[in-house]
mmCIF file of N, CA and C in Angstrom:
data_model
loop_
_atom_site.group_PDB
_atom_site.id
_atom_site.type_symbol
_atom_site.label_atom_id
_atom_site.label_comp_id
_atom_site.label_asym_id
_atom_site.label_seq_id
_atom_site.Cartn_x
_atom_site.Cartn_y
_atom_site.Cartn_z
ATOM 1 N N UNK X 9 132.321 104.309 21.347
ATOM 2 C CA UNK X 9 132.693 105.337 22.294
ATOM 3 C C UNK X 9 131.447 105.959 22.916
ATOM 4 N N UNK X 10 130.367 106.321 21.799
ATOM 5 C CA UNK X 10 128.851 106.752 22.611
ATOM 6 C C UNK X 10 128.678 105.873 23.238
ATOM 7 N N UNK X 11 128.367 104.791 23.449
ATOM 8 C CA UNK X 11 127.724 103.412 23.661
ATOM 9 C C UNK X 11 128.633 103.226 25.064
ATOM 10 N N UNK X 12 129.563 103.529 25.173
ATOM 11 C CA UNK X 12 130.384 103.861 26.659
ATOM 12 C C UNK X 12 130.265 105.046 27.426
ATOM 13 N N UNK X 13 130.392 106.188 26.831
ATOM 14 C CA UNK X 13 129.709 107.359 27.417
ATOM 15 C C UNK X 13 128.139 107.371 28.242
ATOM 16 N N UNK X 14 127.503 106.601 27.189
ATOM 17 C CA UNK X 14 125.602 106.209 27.769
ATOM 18 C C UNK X 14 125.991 105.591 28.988
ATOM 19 N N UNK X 15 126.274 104.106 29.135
ATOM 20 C CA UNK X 15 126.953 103.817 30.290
ATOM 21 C C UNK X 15 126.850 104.457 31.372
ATOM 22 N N UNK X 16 128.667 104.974 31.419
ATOM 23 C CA UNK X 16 128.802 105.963 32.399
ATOM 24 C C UNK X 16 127.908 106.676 32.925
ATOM 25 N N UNK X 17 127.349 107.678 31.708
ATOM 26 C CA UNK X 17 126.120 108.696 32.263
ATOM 27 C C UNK X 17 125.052 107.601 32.965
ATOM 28 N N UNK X 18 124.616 106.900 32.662
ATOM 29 C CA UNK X 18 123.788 105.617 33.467
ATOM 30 C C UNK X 18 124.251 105.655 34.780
ATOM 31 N N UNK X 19 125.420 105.030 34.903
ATOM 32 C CA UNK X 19 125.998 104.389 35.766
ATOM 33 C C UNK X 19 126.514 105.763 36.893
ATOM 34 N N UNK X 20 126.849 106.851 36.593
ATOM 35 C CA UNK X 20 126.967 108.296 37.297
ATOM 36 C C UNK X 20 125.653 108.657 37.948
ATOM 37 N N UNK X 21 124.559 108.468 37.336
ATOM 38 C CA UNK X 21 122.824 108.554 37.431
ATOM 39 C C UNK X 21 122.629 107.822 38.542
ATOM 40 N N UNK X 22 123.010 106.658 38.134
ATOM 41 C CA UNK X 22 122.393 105.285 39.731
ATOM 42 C C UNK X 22 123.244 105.636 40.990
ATOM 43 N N UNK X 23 124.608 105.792 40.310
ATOM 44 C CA UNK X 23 125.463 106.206 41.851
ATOM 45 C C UNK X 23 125.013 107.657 43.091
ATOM 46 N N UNK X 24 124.265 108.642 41.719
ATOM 47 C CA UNK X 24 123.922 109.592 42.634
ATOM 48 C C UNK X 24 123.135 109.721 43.168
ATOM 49 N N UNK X 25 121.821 108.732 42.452
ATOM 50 C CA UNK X 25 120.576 108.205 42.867
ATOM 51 C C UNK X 25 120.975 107.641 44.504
ATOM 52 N N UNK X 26 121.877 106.673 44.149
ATOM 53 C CA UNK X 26 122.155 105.778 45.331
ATOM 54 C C UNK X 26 122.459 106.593 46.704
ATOM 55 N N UNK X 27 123.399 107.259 46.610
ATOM 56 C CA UNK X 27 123.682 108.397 47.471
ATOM 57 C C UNK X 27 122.561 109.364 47.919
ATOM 58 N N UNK X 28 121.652 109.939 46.809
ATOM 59 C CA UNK X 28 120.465 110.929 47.565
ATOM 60 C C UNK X 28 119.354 109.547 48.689
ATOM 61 N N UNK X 29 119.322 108.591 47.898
ATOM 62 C CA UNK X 29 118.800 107.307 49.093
ATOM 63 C C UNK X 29 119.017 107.304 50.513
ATOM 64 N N UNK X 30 120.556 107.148 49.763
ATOM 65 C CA UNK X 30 121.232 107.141 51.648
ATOM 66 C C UNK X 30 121.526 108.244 52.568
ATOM 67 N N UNK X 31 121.446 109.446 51.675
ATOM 68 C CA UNK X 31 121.352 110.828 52.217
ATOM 69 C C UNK X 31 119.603 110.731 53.267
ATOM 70 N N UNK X 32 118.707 110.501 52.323
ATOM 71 C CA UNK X 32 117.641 110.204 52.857
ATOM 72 C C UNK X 32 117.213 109.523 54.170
ATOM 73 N N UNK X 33 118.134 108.595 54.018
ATOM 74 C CA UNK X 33 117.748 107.230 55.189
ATOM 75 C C UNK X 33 118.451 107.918 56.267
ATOM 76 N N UNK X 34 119.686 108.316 55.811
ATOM 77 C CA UNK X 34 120.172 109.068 57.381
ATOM 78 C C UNK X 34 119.899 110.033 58.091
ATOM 79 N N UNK X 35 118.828 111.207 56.998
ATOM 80 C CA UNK X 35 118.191 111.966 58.045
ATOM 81 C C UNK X 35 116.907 111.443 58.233
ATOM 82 N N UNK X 36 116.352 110.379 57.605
ATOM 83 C CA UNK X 36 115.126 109.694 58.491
ATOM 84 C C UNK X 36 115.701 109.179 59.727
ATOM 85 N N UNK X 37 116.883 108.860 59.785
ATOM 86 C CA UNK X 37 117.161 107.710 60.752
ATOM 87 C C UNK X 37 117.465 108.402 62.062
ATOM 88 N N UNK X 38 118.048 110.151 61.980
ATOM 89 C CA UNK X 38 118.353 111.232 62.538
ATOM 90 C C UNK X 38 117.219 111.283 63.220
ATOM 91 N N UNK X 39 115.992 111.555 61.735
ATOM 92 C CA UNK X 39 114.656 111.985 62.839
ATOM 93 C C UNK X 39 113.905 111.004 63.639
ATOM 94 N N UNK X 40 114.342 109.363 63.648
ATOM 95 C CA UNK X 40 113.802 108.648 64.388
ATOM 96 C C UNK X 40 114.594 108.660 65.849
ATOM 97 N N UNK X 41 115.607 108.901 65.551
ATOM 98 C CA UNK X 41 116.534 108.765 66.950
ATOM 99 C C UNK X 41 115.972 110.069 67.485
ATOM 100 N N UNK X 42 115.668 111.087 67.459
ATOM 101 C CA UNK X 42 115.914 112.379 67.724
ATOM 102 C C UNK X 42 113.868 112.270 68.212
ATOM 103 N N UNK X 43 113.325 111.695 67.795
ATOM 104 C CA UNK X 43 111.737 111.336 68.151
ATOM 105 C C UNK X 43 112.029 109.999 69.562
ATOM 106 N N UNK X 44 113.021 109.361 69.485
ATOM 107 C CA UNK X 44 113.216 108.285 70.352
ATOM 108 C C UNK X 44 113.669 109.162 71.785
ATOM 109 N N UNK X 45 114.344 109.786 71.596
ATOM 110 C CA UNK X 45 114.829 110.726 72.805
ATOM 111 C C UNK X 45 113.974 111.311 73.527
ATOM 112 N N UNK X 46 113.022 112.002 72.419
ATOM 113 C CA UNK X 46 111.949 112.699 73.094
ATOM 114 C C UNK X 46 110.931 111.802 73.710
ATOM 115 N N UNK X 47 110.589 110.733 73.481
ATOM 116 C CA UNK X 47 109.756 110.032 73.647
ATOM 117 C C UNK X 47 110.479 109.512 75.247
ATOM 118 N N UNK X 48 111.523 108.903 75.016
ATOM 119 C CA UNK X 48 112.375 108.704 76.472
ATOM 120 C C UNK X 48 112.335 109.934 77.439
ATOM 121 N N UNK X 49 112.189 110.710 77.086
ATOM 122 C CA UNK X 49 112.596 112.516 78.095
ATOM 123 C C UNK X 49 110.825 112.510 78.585
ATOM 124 N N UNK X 50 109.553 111.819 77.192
ATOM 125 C CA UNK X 50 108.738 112.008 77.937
ATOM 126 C C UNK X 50 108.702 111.261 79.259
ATOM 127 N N UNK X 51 108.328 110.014 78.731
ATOM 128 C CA UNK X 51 108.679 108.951 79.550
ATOM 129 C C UNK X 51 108.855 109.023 81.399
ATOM 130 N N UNK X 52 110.264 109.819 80.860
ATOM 131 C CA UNK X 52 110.433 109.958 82.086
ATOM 132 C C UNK X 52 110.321 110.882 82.887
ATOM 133 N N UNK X 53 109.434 111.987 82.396
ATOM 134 C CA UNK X 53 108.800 113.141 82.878
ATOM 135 C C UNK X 53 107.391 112.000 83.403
ATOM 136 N N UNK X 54 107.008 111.398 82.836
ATOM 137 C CA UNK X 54 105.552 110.706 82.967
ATOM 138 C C UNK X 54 106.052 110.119 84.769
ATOM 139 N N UNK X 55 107.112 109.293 84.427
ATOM 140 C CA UNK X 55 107.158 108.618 85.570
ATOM 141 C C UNK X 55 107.439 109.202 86.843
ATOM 142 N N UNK X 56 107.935 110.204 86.307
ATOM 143 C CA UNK X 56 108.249 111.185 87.858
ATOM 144 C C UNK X 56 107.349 111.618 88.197
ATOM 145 N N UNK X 57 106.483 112.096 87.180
ATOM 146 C CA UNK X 57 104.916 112.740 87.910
ATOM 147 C C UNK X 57 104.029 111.926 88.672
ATOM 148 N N UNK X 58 104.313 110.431 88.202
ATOM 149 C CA UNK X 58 103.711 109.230 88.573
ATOM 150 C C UNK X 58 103.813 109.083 89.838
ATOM 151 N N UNK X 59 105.123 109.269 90.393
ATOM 152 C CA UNK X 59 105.698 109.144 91.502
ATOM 153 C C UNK X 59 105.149 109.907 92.731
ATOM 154 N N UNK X 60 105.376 111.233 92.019
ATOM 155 C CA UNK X 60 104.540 112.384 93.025
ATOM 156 C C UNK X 60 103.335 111.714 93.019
ATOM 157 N N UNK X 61 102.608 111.549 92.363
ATOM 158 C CA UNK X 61 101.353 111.632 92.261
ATOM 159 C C UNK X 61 100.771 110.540 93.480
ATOM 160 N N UNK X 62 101.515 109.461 93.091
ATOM 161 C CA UNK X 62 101.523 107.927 93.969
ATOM 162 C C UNK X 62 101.981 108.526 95.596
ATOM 163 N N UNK X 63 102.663 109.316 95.867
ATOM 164 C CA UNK X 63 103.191 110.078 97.290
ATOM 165 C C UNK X 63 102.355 110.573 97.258
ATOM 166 N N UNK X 64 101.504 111.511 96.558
ATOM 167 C CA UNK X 64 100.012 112.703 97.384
ATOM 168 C C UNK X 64 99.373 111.619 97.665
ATOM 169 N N UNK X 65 98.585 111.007 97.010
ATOM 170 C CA UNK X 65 97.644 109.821 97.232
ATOM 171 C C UNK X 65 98.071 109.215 98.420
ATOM 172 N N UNK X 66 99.233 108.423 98.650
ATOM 173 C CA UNK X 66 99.583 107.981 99.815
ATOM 174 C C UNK X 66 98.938 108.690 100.966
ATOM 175 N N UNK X 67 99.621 109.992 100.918
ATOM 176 C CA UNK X 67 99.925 111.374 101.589
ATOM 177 C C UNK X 67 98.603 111.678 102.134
ATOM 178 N N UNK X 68 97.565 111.264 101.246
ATOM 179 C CA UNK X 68 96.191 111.537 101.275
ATOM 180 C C UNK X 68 95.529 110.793 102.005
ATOM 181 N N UNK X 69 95.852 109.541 101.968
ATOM 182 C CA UNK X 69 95.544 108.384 102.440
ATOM 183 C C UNK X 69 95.705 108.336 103.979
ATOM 184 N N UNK X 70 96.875 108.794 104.464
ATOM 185 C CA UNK X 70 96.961 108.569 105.769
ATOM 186 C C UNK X 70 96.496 110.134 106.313
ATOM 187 N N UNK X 71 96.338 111.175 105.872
ATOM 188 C CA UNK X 71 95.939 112.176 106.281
ATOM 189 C C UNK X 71 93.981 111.714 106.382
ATOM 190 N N UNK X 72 93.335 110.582 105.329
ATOM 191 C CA UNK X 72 92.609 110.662 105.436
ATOM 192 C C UNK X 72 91.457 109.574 106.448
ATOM 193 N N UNK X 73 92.899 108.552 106.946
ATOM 194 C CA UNK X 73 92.795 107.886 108.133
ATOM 195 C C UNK X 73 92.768 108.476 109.599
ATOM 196 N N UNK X 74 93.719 109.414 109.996
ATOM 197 C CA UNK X 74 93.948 110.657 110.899
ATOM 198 C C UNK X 74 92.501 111.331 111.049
ATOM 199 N N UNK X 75 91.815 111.806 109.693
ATOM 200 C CA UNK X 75 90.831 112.490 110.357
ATOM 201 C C UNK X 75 89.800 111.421 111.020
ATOM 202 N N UNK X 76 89.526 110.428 109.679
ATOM 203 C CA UNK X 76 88.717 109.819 110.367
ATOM 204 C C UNK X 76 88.499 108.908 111.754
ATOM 205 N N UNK X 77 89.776 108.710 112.241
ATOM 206 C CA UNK X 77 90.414 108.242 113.693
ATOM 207 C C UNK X 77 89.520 109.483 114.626
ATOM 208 N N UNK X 78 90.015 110.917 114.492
ATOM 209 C CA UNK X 78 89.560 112.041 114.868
ATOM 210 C C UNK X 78 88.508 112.410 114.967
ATOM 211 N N UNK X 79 87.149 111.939 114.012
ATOM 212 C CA UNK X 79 85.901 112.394 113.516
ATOM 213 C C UNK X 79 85.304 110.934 114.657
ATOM 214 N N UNK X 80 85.837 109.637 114.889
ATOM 215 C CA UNK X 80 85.029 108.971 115.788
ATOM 216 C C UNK X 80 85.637 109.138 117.230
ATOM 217 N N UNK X 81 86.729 109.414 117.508
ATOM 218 C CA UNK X 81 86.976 110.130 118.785
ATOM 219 C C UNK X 81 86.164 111.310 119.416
ATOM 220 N N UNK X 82 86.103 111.814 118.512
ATOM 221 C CA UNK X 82 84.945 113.202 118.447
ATOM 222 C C UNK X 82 83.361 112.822 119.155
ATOM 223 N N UNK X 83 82.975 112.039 118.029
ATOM 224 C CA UNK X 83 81.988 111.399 118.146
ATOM 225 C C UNK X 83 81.544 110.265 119.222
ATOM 226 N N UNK X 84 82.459 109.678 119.824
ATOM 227 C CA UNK X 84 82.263 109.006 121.092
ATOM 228 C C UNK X 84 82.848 109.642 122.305
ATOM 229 N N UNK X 85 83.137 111.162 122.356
ATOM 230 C CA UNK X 85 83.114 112.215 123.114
ATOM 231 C C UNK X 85 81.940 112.795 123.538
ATOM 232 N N UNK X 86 80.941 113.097 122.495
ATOM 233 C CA UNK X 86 80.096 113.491 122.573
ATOM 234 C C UNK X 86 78.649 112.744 122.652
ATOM 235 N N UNK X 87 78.723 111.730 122.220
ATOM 236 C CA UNK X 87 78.079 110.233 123.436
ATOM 237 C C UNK X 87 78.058 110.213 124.634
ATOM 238 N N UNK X 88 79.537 109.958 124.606
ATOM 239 C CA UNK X 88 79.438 110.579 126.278
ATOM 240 C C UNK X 88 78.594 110.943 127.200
ATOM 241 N N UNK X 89 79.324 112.483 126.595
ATOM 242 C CA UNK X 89 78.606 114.019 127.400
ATOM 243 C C UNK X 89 77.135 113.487 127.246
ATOM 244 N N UNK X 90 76.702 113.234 126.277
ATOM 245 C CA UNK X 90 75.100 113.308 126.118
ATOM 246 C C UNK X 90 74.274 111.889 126.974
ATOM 247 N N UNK X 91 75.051 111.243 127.150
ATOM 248 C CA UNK X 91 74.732 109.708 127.978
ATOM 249 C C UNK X 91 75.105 110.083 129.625
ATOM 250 N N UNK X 92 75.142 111.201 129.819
ATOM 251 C CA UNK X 92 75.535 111.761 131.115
ATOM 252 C C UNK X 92 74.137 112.274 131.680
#
């Protein structure tokens, strides 16, 4: 009858063991999903900034064609005048 009782108590031991395991794994598994999200939310904060960022540059780009169109118009204005 001891020798069955040990057992049990054994066998009650591993089952609860088993359970704090899987208690475990599921809030690891909680905090990996819940780190995956954030990582996605960065993500896509990154890429939107990317975006802007890729539009100023553009933005920059042709604002910085404009002047310089402007700066030799300028400059073969004043050739010109001075070749006069």
């Amino acid at each position: 009858m001891e020798a069955a009782l040990n057992e049990l108590k054994q066998a009650i031991s591993g089952l609860e063991n088993a359970v704090d395991m899987r208690i475990e794994r599921q809030r690891e598994q909680g905090d990996i999903e819940g780190e995956v999200r954030r990582v996605h939310a960065d993500r896509s904060k990154l890429a939107q900034e990317l975006d802007q960022a890729e539009f100023r540059a553009n933005r920059l780009e042709e604002v910085n064609r404009e002047v310089s169109r402007r700066l030799v118009t300028a400059m073969e204005t004043i050739r010109a005048v001075l070749d006069r």
